[in-house]
mmCIF file of C-alpha atoms and ligand atoms in Angstrom:
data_model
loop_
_atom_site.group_PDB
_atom_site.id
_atom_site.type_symbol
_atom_site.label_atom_id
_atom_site.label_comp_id
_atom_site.label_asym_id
_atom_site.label_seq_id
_atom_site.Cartn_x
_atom_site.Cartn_y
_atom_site.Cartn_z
ATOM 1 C CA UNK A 84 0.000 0.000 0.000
ATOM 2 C CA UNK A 85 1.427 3.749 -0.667
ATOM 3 C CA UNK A 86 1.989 5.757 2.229
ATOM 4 C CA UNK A 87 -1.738 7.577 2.036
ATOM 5 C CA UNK A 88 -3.135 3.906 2.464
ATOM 6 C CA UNK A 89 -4.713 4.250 5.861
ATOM 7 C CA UNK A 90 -4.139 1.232 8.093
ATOM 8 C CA UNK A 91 -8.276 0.589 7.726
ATOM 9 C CA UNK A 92 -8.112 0.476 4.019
ATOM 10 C CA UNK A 93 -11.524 1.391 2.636
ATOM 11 C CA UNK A 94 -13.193 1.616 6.032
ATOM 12 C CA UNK A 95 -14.091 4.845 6.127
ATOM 13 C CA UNK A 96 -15.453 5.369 2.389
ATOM 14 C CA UNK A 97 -17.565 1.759 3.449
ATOM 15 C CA UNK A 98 -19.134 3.250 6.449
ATOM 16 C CA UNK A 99 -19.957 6.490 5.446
ATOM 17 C CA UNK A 100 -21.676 5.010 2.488
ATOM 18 C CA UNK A 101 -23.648 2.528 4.669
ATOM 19 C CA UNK A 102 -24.772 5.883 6.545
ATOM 20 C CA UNK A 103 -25.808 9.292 5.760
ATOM 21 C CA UNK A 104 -24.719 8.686 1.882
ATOM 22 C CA UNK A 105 -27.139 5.716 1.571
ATOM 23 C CA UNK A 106 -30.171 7.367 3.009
ATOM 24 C CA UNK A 107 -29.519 10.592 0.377
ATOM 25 C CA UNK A 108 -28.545 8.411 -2.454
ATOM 26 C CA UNK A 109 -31.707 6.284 -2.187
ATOM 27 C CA UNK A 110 -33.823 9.163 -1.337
ATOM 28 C CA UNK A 111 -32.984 10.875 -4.759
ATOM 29 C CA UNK A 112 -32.220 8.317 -6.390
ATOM 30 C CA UNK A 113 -34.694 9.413 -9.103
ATOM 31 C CA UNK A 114 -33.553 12.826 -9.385
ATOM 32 C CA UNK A 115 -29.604 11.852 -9.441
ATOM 33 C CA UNK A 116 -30.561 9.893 -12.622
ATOM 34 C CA UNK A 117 -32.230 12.823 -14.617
ATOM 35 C CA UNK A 118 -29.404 14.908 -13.458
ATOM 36 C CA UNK A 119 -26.630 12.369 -14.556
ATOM 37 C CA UNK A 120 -28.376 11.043 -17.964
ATOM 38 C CA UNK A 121 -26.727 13.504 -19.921
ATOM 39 C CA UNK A 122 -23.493 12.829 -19.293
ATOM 40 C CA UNK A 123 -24.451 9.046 -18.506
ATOM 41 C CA UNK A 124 -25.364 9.048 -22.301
ATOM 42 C CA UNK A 125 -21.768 10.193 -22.965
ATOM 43 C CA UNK A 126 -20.161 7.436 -21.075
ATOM 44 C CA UNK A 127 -22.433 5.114 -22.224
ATOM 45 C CA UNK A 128 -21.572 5.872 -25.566
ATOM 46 C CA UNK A 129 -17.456 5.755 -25.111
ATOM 47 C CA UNK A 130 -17.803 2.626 -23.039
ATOM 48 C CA UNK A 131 -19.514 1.014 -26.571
ATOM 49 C CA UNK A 132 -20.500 -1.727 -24.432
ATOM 50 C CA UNK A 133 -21.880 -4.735 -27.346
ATOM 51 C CA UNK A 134 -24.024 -8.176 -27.198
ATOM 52 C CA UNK A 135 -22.161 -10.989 -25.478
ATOM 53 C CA UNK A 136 -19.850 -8.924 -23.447
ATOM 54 C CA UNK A 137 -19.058 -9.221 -20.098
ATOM 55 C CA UNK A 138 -19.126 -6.030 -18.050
ATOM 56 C CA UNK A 139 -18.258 -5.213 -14.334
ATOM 57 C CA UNK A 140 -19.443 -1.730 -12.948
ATOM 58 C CA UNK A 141 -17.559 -0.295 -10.314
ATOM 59 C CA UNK A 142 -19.594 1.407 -7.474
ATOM 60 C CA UNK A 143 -22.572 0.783 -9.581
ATOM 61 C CA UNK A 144 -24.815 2.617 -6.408
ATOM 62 C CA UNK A 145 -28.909 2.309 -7.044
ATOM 63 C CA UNK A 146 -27.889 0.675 -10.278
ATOM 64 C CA UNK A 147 -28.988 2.994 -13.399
ATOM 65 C CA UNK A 148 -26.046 2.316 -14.816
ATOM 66 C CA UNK A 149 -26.340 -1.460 -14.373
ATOM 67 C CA UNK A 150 -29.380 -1.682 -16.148
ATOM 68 C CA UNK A 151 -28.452 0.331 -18.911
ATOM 69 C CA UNK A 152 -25.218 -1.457 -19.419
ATOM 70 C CA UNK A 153 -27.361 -4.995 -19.064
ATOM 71 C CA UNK A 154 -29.724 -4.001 -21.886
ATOM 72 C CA UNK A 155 -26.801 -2.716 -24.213
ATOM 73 C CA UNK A 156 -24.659 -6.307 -23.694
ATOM 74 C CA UNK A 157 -28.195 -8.454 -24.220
ATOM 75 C CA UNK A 158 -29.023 -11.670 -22.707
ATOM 76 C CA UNK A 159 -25.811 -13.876 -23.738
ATOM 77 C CA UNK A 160 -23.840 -10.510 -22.097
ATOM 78 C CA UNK A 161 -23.820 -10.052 -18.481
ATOM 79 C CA UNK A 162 -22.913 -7.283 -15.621
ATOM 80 C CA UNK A 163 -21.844 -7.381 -12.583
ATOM 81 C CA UNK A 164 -22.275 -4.386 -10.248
ATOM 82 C CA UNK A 165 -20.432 -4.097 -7.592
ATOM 83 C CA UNK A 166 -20.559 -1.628 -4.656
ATOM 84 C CA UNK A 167 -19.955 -1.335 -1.167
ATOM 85 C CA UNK A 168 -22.751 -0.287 -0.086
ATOM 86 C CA UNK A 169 -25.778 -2.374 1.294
ATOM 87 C CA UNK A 170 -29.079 -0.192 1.402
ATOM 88 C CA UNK A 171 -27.750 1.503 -2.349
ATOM 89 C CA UNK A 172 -26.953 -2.472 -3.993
ATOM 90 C CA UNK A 173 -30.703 -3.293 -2.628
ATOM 91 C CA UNK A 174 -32.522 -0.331 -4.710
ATOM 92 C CA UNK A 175 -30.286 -1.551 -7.284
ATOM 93 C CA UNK A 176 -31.344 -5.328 -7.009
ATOM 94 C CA UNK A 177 -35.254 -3.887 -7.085
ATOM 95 C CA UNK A 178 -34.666 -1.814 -10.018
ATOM 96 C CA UNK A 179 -32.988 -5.092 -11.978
ATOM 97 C CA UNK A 180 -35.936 -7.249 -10.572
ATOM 98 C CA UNK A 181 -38.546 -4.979 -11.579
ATOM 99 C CA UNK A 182 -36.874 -4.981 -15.616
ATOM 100 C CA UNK A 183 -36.814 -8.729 -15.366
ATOM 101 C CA UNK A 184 -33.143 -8.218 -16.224
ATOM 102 C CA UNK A 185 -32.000 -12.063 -15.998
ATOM 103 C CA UNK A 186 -28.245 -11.031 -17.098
ATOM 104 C CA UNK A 187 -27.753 -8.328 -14.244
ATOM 105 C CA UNK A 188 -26.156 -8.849 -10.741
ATOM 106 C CA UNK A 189 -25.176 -6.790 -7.587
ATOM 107 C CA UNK A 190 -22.677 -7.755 -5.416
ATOM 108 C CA UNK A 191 -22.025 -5.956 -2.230
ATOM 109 C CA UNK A 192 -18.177 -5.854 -1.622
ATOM 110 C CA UNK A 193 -14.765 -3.747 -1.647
ATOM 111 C CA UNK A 194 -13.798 -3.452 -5.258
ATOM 112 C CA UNK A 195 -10.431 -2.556 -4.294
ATOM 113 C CA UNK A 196 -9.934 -5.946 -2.992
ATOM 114 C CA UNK A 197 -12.515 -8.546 -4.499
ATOM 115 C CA UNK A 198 -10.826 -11.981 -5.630
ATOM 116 C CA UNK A 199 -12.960 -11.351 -9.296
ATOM 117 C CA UNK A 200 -12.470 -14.412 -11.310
ATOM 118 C CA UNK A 201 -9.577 -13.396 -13.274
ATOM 119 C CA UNK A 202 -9.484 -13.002 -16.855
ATOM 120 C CA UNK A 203 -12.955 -12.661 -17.704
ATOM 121 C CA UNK A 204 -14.600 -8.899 -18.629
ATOM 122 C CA UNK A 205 -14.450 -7.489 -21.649
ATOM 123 C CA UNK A 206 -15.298 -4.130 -19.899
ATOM 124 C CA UNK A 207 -14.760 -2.186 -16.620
ATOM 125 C CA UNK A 208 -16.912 0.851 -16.684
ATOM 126 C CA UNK A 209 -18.179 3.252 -13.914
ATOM 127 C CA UNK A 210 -20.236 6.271 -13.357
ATOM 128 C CA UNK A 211 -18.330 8.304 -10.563
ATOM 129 C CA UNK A 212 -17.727 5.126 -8.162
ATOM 130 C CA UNK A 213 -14.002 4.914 -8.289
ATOM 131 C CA UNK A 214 -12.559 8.104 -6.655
ATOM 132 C CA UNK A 215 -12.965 6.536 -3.218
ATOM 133 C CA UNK A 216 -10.435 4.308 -2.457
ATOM 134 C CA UNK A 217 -7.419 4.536 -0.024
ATOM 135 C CA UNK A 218 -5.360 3.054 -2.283
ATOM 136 C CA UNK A 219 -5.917 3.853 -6.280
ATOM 137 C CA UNK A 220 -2.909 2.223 -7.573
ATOM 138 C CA UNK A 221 -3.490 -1.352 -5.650
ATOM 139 C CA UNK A 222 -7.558 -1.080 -6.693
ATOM 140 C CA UNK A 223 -6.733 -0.828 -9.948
ATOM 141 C CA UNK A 224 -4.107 -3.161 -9.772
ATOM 142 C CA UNK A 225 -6.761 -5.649 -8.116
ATOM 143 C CA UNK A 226 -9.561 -4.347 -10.974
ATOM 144 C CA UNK A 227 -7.108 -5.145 -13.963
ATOM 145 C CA UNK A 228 -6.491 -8.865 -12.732
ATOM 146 C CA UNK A 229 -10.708 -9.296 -13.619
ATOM 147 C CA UNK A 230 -9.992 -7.962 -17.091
ATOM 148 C CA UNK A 231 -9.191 -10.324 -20.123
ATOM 149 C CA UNK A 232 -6.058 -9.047 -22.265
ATOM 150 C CA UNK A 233 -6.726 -6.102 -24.445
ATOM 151 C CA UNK A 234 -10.431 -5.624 -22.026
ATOM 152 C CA UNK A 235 -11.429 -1.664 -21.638
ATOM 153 C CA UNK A 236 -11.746 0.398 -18.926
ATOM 154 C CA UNK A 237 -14.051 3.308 -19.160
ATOM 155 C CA UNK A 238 -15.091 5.437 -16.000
ATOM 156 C CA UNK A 239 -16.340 8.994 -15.538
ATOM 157 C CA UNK A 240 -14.969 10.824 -12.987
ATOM 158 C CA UNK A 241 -14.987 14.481 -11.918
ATOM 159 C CA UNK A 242 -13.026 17.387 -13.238
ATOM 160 C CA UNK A 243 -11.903 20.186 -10.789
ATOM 161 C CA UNK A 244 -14.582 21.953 -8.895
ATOM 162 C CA UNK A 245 -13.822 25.089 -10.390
ATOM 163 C CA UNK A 246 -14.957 23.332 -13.862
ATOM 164 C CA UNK A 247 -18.619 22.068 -12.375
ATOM 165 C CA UNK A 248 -20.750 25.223 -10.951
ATOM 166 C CA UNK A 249 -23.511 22.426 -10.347
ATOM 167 C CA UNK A 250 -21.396 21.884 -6.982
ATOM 168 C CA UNK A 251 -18.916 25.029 -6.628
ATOM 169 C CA UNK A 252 -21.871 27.485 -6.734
ATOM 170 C CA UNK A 253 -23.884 26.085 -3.822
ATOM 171 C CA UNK A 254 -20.798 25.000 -1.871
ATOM 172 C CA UNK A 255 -19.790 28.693 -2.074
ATOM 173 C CA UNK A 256 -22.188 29.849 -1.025
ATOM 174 C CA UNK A 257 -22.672 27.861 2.093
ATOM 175 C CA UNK A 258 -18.993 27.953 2.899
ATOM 176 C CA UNK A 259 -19.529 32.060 3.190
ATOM 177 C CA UNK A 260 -21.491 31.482 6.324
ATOM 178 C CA UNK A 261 -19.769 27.962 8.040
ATOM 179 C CA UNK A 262 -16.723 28.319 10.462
ATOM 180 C CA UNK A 263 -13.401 28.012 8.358
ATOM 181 C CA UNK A 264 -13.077 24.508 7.187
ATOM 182 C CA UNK A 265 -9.633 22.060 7.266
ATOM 183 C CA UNK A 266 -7.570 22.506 4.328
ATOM 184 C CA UNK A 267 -8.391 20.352 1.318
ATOM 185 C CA UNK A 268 -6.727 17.234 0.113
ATOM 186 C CA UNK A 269 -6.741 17.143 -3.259
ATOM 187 C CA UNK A 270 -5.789 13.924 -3.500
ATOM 188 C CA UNK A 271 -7.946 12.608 -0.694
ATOM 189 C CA UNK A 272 -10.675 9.792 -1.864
ATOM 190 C CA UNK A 273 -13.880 11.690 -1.971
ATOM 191 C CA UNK A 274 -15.987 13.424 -5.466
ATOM 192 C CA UNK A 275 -12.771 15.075 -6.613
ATOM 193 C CA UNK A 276 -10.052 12.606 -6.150
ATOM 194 C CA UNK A 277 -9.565 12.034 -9.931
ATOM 195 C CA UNK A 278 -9.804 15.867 -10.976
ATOM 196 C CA UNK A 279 -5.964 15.763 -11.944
ATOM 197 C CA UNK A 280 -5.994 13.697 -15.027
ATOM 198 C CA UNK A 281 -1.944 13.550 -14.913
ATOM 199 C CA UNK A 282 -2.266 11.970 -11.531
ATOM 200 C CA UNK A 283 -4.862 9.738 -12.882
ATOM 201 C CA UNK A 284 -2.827 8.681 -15.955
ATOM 202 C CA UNK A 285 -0.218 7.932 -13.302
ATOM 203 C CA UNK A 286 -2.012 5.964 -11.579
ATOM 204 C CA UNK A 287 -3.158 3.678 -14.140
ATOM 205 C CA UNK A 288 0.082 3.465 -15.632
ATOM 206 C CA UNK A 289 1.708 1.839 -12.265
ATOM 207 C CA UNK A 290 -1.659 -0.102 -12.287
ATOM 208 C CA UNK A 291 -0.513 -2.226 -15.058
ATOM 209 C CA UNK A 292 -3.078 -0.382 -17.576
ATOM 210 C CA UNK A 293 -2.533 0.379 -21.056
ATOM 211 C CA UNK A 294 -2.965 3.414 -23.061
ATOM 212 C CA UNK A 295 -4.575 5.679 -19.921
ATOM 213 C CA UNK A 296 -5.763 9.215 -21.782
ATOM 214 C CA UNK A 297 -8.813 10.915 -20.009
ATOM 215 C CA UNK A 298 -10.891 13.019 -22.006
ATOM 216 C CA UNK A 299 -12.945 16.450 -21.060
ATOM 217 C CA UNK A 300 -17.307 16.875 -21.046
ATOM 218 C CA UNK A 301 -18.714 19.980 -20.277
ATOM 219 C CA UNK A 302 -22.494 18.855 -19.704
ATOM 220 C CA UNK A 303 -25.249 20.560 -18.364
ATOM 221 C CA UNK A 304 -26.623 19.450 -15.075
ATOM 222 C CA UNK A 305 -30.456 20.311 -14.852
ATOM 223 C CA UNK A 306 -30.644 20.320 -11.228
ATOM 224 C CA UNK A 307 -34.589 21.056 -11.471
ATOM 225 C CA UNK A 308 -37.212 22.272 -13.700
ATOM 226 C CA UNK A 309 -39.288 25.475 -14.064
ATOM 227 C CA UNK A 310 -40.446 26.827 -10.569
ATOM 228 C CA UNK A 311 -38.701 24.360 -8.445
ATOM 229 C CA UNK A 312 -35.840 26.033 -7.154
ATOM 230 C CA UNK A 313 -36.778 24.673 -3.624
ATOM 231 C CA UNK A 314 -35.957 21.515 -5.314
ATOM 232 C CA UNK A 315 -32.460 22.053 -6.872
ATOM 233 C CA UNK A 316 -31.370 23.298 -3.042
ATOM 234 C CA UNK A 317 -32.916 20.671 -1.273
ATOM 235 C CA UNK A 318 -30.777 18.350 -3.958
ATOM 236 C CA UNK A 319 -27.769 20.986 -3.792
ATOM 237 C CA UNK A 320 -27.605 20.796 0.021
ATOM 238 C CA UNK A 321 -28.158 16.900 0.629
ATOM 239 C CA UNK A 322 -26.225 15.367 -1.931
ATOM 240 C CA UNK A 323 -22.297 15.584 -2.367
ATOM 241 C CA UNK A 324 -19.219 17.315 0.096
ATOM 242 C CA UNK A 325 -22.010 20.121 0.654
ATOM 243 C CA UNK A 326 -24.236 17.711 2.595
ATOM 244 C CA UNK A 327 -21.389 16.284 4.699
ATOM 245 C CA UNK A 328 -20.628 19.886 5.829
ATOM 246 C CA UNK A 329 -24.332 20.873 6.985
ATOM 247 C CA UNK A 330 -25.185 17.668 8.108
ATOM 248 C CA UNK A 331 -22.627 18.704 10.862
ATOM 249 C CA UNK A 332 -23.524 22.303 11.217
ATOM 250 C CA UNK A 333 -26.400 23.210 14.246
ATOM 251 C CA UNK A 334 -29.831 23.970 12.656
ATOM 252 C CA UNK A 335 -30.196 27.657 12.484
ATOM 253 C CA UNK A 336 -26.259 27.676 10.617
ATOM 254 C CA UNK A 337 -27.905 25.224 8.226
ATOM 255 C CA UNK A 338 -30.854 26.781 7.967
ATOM 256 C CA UNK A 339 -29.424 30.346 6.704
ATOM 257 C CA UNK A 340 -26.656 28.025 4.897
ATOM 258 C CA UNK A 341 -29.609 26.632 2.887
ATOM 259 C CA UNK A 342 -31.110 29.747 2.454
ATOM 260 C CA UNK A 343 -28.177 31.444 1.069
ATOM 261 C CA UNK A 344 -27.599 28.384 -1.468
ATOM 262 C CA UNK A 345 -31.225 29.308 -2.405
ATOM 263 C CA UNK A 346 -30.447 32.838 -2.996
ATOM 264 C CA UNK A 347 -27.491 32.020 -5.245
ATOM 265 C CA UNK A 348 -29.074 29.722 -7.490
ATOM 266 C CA UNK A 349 -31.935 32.273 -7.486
ATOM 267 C CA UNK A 350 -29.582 34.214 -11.020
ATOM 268 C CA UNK A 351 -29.588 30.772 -12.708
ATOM 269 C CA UNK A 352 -33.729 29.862 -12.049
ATOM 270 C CA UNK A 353 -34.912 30.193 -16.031
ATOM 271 C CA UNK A 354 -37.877 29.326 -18.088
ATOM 272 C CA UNK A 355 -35.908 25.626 -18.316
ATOM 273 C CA UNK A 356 -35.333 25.805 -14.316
ATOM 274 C CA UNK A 357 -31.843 25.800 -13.163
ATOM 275 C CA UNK A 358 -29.282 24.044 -14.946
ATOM 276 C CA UNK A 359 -25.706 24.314 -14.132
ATOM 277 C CA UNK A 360 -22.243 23.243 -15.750
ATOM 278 C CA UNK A 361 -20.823 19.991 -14.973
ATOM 279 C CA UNK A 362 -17.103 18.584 -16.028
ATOM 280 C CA UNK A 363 -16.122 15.596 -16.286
ATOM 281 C CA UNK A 364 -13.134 12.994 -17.575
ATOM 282 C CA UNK A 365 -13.965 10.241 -19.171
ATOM 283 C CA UNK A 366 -11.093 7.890 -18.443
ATOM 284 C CA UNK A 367 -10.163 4.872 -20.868
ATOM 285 C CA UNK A 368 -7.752 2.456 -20.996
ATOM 286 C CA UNK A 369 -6.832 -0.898 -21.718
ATOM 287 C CA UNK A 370 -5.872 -4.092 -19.555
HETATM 288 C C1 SAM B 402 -20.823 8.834 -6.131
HETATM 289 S S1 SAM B 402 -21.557 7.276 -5.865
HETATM 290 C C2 SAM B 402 -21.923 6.775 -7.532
HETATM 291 C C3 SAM B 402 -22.963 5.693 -7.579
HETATM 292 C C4 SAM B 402 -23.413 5.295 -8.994
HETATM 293 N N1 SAM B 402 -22.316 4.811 -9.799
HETATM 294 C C5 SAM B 402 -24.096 6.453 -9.661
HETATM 295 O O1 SAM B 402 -23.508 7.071 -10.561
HETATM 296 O O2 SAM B 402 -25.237 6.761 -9.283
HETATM 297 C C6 SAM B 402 -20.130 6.303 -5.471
HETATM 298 C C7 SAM B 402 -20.415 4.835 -5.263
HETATM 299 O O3 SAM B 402 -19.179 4.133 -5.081
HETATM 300 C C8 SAM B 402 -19.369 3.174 -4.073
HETATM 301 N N2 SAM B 402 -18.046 2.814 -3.525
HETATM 302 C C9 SAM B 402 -17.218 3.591 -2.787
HETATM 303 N N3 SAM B 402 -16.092 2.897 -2.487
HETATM 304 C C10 SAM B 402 -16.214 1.666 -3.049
HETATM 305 C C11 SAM B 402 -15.381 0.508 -3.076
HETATM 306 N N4 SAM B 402 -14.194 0.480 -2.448
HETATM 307 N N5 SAM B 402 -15.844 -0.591 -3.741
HETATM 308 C C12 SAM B 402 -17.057 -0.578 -4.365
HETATM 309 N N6 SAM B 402 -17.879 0.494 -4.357
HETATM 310 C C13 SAM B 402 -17.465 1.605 -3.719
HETATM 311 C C14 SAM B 402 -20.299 3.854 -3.087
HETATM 312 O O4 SAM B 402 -20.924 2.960 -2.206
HETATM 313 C C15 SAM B 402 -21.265 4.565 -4.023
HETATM 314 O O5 SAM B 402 -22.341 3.754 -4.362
#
């Protein structure tokens, strides 16, 4: 393990999104999916996933991206999604159940470690599940063993919060009113982790991957439609690094920091509703 390997490994990331994360991610579930299928679409797309192929979704969460993936690779393909989280791999069990989706499986586990049967995915794909782990280079290490020779990786990951006002704006906002926070580690596994596509590249490279580039999306994230701006800050101030931050303020800080996230999407609240940029890598290589 490197020397920012924690002696725990993964615990912390596994906890927290057994926790509070589980109960938001669930919760909006539906509205995390219209605000990702834009750029969802995108990786989709780039990940080309085709009939027979075996797929393996990395921190595949309430699953969207396991059922889209399952009806691109058809019923002599499978995927396997794998996450660490219990209450977010049971929506996504539902959600295969309810499609019928014979070719689909969750398993709940620590992707950074799982003995996979080596040798046997065509693709490794994720939507924004593989910036959380102590240890990058051994994960990916671990992931690549699963892959057969020549196999693709695809994930989307994202860019620096500068880049995505969808989560910059609000977080502003709030910060402007909390108590001066702990300097941030860039590099720390959380949202942001892979914003530095040279340290990504790195990563991979040491990794044992092939071919590493990571490519830049600017997509728009609707965060709510016409007249609903109480909705894009109830989604703005639950979901994300945001929500970790005023989950641990006292109510009347959280209150006016929820009010002031209102007051700064207020500029952005159109005929459309309020839709934001987002920025994102898409990362590919090759095992
Ligand atoms: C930001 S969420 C993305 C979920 C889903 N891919 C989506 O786009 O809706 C990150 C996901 O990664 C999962 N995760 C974090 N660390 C993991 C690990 N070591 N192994 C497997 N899954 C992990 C979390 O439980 C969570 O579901």
């Amino acid at each position: 393990m490197t020397d920012a390997a924690s002696q725990d490994g993964n615990a912390a990331q596994i906890a927290y999104w057994n926790d509070r994360a589980a109960v938001t991610w669930t919760a909006f579930q539906t509205h995390l999916d219209a605000v990702f299928a834009p750029l969802t679409a995108i990786a989709v797309k780039a990940a080309a996933p085709a009939p027979n192929e075996h797929v393996i979704d990395i921190g595949c969460g309430c699953g969207a991206t396991v059922l889209e993936l399952a009806r691109r690779v058809g019923p002599s393909g499978d995927v396997l999604g794998v996450d660490v989280s219990e209450p977010m791999a049971a929506r996504a069990r539902e959600r295969i159940a309810s499609e019928n989706l014979a070719n689909a499986h969750v398993l709940v586990s620590d992707a950074a470690t799982h003995d996979f049967p080596p040798g046997g995915a065509d693709l490794l794909f994720s939507r924004f599940g593989v910036m959380f782990f102590t240890d990058p280079t051994a994960a990916f290490a671990n992931l690549r063993r699963a892959m057969r020779p020549g196999g693709r990786l695809l994930f989307a990951c994202w860019r620096p919060l500068a880049d995505n006002a969808w989560f910059s704006l609000p977080l502003d906002a709030a910060l402007a009113l909390l108590p001066p926070q702990p300097p941030f580690d860039p590099h720390a596994p959380g949202p942001y982790a892979f914003a530095d596509a040279e340290r990504v590249r790195g990563i991979l490279t040491t990794a044992g991957w092939r071919d590493p580039d990571a490519v830049r999306h600017d997509v728009p994230m609707r965060l709510s439609g016409p007249g609903e701006r109480d909705k894009a800050t109830e989604f703005a101030t639950r979901v994300g690094p945001l929500a970790r931050l005023l989950a641990e303020a006292d109510p009347d800080l959280r209150a006016a920091a929820c009010q002031a996230v209102a007051t700064a999407l207020s500029p952005h609240d159109g005929v459309d509703g309020i839709t934001l940029q987002g920025s994102i890598w898409l990362v590919s290589a090759r095992a």
